Coordinates of C-alpha atoms in Angstrom, one line a residue:
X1 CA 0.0 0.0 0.0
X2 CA 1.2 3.7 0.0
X3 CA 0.2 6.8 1.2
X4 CA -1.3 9.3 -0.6
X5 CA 1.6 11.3 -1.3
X6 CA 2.6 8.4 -3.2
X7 CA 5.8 7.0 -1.1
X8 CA 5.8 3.6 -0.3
X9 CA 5.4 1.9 3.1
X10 CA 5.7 -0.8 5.1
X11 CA 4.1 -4.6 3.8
X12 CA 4.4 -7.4 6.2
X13 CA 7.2 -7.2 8.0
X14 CA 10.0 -6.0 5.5
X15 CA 10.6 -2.7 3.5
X16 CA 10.1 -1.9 0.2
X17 CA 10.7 1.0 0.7
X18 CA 10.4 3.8 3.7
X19 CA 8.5 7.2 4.8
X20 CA 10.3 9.9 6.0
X21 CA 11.7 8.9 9.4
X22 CA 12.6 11.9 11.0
X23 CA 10.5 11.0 14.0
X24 CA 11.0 7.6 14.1
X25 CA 13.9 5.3 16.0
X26 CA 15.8 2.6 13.6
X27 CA 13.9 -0.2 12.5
X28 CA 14.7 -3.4 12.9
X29 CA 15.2 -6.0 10.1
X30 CA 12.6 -8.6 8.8
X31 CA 13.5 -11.5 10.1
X32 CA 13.9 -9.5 13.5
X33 CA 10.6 -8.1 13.8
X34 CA 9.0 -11.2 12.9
X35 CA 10.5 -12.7 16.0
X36 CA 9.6 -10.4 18.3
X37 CA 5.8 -10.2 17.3
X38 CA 6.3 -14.3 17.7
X39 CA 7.5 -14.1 21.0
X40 CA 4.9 -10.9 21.6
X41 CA 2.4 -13.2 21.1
X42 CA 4.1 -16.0 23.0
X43 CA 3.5 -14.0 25.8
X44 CA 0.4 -12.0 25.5
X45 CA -1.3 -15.2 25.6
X46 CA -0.9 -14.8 30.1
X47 CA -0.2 -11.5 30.1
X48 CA -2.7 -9.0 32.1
X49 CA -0.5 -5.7 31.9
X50 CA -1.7 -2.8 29.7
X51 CA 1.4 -0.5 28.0
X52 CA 0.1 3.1 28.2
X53 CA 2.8 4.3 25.6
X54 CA 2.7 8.5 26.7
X55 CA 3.1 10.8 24.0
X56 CA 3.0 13.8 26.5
X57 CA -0.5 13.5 27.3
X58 CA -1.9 16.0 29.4
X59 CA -4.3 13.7 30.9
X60 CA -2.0 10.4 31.0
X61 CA -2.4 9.5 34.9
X62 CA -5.7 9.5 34.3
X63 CA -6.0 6.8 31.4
X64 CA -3.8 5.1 34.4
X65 CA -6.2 5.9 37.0
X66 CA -9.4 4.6 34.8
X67 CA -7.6 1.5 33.5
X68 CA -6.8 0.2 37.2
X69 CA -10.0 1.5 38.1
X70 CA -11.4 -1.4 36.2
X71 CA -8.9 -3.7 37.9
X72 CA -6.7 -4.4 34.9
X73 CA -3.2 -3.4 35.6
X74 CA -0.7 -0.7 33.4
X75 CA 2.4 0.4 33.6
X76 CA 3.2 4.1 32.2
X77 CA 5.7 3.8 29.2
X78 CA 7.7 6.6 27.0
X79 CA 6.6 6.3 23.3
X80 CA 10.1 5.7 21.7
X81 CA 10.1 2.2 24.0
X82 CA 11.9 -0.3 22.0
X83 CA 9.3 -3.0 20.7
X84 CA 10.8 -6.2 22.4
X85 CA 10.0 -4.4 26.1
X86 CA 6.5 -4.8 24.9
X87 CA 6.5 -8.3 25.2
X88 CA 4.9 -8.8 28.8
X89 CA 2.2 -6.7 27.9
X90 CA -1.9 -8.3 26.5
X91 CA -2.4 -5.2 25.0
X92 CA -1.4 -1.2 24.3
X93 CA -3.0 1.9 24.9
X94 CA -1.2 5.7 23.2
X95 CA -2.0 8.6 24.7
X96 CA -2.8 12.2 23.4
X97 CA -0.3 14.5 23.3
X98 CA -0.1 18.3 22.3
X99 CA 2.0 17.9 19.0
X100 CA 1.6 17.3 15.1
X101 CA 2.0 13.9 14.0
X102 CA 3.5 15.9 11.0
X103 CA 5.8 18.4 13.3
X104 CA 9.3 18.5 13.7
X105 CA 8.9 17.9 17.4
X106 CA 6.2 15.0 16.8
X107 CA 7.9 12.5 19.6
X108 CA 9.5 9.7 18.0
X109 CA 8.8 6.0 18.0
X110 CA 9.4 2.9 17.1
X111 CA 7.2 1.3 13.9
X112 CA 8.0 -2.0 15.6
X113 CA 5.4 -1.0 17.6
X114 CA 2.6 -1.5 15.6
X115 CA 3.7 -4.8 14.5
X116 CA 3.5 -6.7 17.7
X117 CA 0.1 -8.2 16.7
X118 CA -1.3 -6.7 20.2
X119 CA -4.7 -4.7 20.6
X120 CA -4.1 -0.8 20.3
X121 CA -6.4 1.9 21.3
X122 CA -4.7 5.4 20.3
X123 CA -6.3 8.4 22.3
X124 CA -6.3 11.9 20.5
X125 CA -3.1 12.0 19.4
X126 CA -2.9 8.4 19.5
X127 CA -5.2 8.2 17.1
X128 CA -3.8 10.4 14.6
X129 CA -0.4 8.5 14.8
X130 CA -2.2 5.4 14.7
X131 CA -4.0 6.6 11.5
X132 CA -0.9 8.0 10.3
X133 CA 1.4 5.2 10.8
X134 CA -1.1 3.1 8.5
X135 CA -1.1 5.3 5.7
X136 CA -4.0 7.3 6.5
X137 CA -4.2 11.2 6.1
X138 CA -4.0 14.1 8.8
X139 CA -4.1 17.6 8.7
X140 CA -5.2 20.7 10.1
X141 CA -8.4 21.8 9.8
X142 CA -10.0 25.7 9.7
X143 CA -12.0 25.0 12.9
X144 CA -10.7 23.6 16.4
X145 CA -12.9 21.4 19.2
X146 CA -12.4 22.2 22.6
X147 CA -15.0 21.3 24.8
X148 CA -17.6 18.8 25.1
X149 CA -19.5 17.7 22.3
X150 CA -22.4 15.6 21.3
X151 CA -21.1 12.7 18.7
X152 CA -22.7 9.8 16.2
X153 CA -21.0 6.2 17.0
X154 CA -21.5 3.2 15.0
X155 CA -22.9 1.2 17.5
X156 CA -21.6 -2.3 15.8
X157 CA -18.0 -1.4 16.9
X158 CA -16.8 -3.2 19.4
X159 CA -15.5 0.0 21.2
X160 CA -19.4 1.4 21.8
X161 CA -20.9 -1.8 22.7
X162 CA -23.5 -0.3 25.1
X163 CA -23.4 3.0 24.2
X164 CA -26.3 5.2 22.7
X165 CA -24.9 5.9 19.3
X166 CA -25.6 10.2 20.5
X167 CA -23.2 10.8 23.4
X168 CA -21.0 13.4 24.8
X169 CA -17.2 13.5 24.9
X170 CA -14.0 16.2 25.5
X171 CA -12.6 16.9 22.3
X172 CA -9.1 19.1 22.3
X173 CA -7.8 18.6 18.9
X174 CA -6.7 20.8 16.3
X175 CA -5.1 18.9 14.1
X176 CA -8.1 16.1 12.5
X177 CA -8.1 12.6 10.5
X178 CA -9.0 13.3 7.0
X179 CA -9.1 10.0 5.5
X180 CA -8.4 6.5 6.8
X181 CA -5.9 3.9 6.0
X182 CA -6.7 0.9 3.8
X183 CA -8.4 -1.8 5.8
X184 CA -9.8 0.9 8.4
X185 CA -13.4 2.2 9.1
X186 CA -14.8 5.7 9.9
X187 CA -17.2 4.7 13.1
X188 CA -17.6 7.9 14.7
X189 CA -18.0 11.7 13.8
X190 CA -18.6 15.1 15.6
X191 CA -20.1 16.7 12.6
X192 CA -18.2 16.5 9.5
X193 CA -15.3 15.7 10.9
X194 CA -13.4 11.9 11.9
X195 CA -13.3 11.5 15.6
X196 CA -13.1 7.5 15.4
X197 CA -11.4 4.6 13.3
X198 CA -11.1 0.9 13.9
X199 CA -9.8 -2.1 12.2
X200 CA -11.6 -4.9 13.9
X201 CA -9.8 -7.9 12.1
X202 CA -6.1 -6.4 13.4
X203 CA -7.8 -5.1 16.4
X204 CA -6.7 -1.6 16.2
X205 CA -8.5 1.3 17.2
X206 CA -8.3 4.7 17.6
X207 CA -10.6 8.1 18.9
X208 CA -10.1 11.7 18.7
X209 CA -11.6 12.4 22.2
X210 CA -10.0 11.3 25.6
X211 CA -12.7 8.3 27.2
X212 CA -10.7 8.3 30.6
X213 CA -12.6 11.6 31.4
X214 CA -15.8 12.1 33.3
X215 CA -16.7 14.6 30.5
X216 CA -16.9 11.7 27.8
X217 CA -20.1 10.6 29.1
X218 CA -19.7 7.1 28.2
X219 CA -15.9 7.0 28.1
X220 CA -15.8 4.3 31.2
X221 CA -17.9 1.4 29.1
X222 CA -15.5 2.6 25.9
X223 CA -12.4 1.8 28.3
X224 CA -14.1 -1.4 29.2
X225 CA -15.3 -2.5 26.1
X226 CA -11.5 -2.0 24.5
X227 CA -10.3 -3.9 27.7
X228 CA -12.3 -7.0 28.4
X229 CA -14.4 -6.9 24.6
X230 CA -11.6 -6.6 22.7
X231 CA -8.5 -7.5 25.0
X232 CA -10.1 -10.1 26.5
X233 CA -8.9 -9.4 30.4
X234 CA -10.0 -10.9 33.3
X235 CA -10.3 -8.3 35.7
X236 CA -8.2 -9.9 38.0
X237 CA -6.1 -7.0 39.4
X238 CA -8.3 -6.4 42.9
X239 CA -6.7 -4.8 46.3
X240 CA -6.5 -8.1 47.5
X241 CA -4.8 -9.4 44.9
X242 CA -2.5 -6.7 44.8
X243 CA -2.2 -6.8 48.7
X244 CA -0.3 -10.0 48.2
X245 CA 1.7 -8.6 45.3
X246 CA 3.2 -5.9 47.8
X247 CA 3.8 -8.3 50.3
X248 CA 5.7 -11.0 48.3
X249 CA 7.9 -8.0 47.0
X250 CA 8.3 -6.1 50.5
X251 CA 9.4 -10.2 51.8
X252 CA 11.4 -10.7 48.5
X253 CA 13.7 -7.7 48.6
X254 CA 14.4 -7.5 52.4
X255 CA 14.7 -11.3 53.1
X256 CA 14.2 -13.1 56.0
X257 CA 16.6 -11.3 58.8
X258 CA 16.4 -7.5 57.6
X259 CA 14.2 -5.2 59.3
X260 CA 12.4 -2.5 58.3
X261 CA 12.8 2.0 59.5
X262 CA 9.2 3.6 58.4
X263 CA 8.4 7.1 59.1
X264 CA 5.1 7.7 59.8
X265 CA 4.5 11.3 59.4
X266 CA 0.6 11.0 60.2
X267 CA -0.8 11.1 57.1
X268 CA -2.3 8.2 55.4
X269 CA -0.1 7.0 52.7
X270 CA 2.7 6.1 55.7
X271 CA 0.2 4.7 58.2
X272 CA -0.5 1.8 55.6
X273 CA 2.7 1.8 54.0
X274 CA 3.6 0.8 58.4
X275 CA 0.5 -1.6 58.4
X276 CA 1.5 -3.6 55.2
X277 CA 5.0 -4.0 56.5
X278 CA 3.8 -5.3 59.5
X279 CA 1.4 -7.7 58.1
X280 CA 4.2 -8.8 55.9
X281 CA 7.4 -9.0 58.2
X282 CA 5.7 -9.0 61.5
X283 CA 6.1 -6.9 64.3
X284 CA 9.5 -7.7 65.4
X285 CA 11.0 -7.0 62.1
X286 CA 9.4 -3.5 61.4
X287 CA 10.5 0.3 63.6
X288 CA 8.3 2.7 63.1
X289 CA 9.0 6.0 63.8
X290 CA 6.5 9.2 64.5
X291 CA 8.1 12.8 65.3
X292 CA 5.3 15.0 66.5
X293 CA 6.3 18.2 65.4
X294 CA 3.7 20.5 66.9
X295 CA 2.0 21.4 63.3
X296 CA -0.4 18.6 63.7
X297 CA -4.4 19.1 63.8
X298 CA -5.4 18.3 67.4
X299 CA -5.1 15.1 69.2
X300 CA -3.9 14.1 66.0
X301 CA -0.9 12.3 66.8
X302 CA -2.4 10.5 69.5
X303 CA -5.3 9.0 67.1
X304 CA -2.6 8.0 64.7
X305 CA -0.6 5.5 67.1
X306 CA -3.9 4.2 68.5
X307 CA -5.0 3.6 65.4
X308 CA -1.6 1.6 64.1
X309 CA -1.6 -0.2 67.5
X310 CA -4.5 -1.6 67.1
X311 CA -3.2 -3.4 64.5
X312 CA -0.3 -4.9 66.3
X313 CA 2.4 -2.6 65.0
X314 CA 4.4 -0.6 67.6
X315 CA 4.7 3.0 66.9
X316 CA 7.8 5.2 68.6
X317 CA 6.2 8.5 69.4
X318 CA 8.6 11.2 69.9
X319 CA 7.3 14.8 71.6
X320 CA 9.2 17.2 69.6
X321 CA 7.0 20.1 70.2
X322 CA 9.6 22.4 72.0
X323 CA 12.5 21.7 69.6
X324 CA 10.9 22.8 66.6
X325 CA 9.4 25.9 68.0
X326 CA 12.6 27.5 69.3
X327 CA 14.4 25.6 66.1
X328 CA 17.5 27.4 64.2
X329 CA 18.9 26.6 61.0
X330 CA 21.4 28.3 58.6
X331 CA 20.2 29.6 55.6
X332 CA 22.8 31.5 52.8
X333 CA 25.5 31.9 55.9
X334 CA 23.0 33.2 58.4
X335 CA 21.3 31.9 61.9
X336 CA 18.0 32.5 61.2
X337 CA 15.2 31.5 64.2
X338 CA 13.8 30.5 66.6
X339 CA 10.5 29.3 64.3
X340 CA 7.9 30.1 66.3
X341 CA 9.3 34.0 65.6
X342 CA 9.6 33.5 61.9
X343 CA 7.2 34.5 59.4
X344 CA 8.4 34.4 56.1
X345 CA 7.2 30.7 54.6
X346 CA 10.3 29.8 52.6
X347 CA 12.2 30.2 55.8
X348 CA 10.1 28.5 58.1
X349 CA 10.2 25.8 55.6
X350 CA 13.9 25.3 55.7
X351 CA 13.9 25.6 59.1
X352 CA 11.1 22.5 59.6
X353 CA 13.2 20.4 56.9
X354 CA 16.6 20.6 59.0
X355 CA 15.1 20.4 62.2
X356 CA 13.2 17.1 61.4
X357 CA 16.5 15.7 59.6
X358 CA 18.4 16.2 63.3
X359 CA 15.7 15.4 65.8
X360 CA 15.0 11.7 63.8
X361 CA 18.8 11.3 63.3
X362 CA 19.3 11.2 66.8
X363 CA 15.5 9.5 67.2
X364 CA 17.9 6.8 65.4
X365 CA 20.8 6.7 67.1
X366 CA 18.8 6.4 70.5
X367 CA 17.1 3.6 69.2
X368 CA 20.2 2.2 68.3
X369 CA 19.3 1.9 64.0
X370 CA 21.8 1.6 61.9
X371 CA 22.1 1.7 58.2
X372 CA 23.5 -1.9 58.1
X373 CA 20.7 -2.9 60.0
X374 CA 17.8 -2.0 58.0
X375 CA 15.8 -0.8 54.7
X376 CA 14.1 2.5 54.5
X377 CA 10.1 2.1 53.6
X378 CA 8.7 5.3 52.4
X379 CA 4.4 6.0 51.4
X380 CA 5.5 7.2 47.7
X381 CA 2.5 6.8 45.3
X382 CA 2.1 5.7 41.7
X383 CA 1.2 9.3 41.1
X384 CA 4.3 10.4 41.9
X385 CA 6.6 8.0 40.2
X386 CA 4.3 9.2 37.0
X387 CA 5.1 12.5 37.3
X388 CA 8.9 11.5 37.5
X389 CA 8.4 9.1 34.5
X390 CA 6.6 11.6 32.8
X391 CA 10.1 13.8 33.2
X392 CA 12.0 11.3 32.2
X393 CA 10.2 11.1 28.7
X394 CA 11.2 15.0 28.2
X395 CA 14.6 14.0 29.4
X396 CA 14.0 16.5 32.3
X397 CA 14.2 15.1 35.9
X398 CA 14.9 13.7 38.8
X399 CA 12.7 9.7 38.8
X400 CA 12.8 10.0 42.9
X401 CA 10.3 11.6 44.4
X402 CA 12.1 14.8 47.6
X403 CA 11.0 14.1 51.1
X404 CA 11.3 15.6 54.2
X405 CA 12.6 13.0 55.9
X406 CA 16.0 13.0 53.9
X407 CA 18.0 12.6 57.3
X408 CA 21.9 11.4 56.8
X409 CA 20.4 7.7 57.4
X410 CA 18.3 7.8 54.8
X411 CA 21.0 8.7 52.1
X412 CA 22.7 6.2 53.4
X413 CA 20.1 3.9 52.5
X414 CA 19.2 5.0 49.8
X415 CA 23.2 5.2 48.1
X416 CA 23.0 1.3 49.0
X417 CA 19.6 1.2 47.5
X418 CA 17.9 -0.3 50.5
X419 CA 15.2 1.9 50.0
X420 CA 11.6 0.0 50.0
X421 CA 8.4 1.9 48.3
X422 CA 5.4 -0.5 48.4
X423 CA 2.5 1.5 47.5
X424 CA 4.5 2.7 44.2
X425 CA 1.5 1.4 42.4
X426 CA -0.9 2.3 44.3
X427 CA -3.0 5.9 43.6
X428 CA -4.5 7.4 46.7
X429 CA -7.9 6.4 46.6
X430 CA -6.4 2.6 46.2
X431 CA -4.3 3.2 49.3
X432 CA -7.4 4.1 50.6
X433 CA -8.8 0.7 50.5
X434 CA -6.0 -1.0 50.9
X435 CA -6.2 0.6 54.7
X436 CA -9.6 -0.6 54.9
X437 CA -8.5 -4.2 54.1
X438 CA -5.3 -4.1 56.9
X439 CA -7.8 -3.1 59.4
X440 CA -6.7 0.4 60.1
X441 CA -9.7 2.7 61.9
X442 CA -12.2 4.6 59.3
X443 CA -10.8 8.1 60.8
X444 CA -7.6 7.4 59.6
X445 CA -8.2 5.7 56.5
X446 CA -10.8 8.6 55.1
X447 CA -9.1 11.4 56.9
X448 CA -8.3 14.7 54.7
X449 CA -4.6 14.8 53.9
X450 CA -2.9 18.1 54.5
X451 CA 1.2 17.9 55.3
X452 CA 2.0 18.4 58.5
X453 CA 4.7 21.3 58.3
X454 CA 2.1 23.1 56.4
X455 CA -0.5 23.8 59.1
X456 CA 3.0 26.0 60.0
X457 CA 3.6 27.2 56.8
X458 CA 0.4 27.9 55.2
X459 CA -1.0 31.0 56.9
X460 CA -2.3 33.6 54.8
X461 CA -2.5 37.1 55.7
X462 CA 0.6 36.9 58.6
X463 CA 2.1 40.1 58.6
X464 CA 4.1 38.9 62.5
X465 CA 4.4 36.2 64.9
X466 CA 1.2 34.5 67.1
X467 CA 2.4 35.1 70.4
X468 CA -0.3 33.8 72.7
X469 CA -0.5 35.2 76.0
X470 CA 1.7 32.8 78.6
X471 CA 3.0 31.2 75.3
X472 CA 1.1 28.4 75.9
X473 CA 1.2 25.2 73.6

């Protein structure tokens, strides 16, 4: 086949000849590609992972979110991933993005992507890639769509199985499919213009408006029908399910003498990071650490080790109170304190930072910990690893997430890589319910999450310090 500007493209799995490649990584020979879409295959016959290729999508955690949502597990992937890492994956999802499939800047891929004989569903930009790759035609139209908009569907499509063929979508494009490849079909339209193609024998397919949002009225059953329709998933990925994932992994990496250091700050991502360690390595094996800092919402520190006692795990409560309020720290060569007479932001935040690095390093030592003796468990979420993944893409960026807690132990541990992160894949909401399946209390669990230092930080209108009369606490 060829495109319409009459160069020809790609038949089978060899070249004739090739398209301009300026945004696309080296190809791989015949005989080469036709082994990895064998293996591929090989493969995708047990796999239940999603690749959600991102092509700088604006709204790729989402697609994340709504995928595990419907308890089918992804993993976040840069569009110029090499083919072959595909292989553990059923099926693959590519995201919008804000460029031109015809740019200079269009991010760059590997064709061996679309020859893996996997399920694709491009999104936006996806779509027009997807349609593009094929030998279909793109351009840029007088008029763009941003908003939502009513749409026709051809209801026979697999994708809109259970959907009214009139529904609403967000459409953001400017940029639209003018005609479709050979072997495709036009099945929906906002008006005049393309906003959906499929190729139901190859199991490709492709939509102009993003279905992960609660704006595309339907999008959910379109997400579902492309994943357990077309893709063929069981639905398998549940908390429990995933409970036991994290635990085999937390028991995996530290083994069976190690023990655990978790900081539990008093939010909820480290009070069930602390009670999922403890489930898994048992009481004796995990040392959990709280420093009350005095910026906590009342009696809130208290409910915090009730609550992870009740659960078996034993929670080290330091009173730090009247060290961070007279705290001093050096900033640019000069002493600047005590805290509780600061009211600049920026330095009250350095001085919270260095004060919680010394009063938990020697929290430590008292205790006896040393780096030797133990891995570090932080409450990082999937979200944030995204974000750092999403960097990474642009070439940008740091891929771990700051914290607070970065005392001199902790870059110990984390220079020897004993650092453990077990809700990684977890988004909050998840974490959530994971909590309510290790038994921590409701209040907890449901509690709104606001940082600590920032009840201290956070003040608006402060023109001088709150001295109460008698100072008292």
């Amino acid at each position: 086949k060829t495109h319409r500007s009459g160069r020809a493209t790609r038949r089978g799995a060899a070249w004739t000849a090739t398209r301009s490649t300026r945004n696309r990584m080296p190809t791989r020979n015949g005989s080469a590609t036709k082994k990895a879409k064998t293996e591929a295959v090989e493969v995708a016959a047990h796999a239940e992972k999603v690749a959600i290729l991102d092509a700088g999508a604006q709204y790729g955690k989402v697609i994340d979110r709504r995928v595990r949502e419907l308890n089918v597990e992804c993993d976040l992937l840069p569009l110029d991933v090499e083919p072959e890492k595909l292989a553990p994956y059923k099926a693959i999802i590519i995201s919008g993005g804000p460029q031109s499939v015809y740019g200079t800047d269009a991010p760059k891929y590997d064709d061996g992507i679309f020859e893996t004989g996997k399920p694709i569903f491009g999104i936006c930009y996806g779509m027009q890639l997807l349609n593009h790759h094929f030998g279909g035609k793109v351009e840029k139209k007088a008029k763009r769509e941003d908003g939502q908009f009513p749409i026709e569907v051809k209801t026979e499509c697999a994708l809109f199985e259970g959907v009214p063929s009139r529904t609403e979508v967000l459409l953001t494009h400017g940029d639209s499919v003018s005609a479709v490849p050979n072997g495709f079909a036009e099945v929906a339209h906002s008006g005049d213009l393309i906003v959906g193609i499929a190729d139901a024998s190859r199991h490709l397919y492709g939509v102009q408006f993003h279905p992960e949002v609660d704006l595309s009225t339907d999008g959910k059953q379109m997400m579902k029908n492309f994943l357990f329709g077309v893709c063929g998933f069981s639905g398998s990925y549940t908390v429990v399910n995933r409970e036991h994932m994290a635990i085999a992994e937390i028991t995996q990496i530290v083994g069976p003498v190690k023990k655990v250091l978790v900081l539990v700050s008093g939010g909820v991502d480290s009070s069930v990071c602390a009670a999922l360690l403890h489930k898994a390595l048992g009481r004796e094996r995990v040392i959990a650490l709280h420093v009350d800092h005095g910026f906590m919402r009342l009696d809130e520190s208290k409910k915090v080790c009730k609550a992870l006692e009740a659960i078996g795990v034993d929670l080290h409560n330091l009173d730090a109170t009247s060290d961070f309020a007279q705290a001093f720290t050096e900033i640019n060569g000069r002493q600047e304190g005590p805290l509780d007479e600061q009211v600049s932001p920026e330095i009250k935040r350095k001085i919270i930072g260095d004060t919680f690095m010394r009063v938990t390093q020697k929290m430590c030592t008292d205790l006896g910990i040393h780096a030797d003796d133990v891995y570090l468990a932080q409450g990082t979420l999937r979200p944030d690893l995204i974000e750092s993944a999403s960097k990474l893409v642009s070439g940008n960026a740091e891929c771990i997430k700051t914290h607070h807690n970065d005392t001199q132990l902790v870059r110990v541990l984390r220079d020897a890589g004993r650092i453990i992160e077990p809700l990684k894949d977890y988004h909050k909401d998840e974490v959530r319910a994971l909590g309510t399946e290790l038994g921590l209390s409701e209040d907890l669990v449901w509690r709104q999450p606001f940082p600590g230092p920032g009840l201290a930080i956070r003040i608006l209108c402060t023109d001088k310090p709150y001295a109460p009369a008698g100072r008292e606490q």
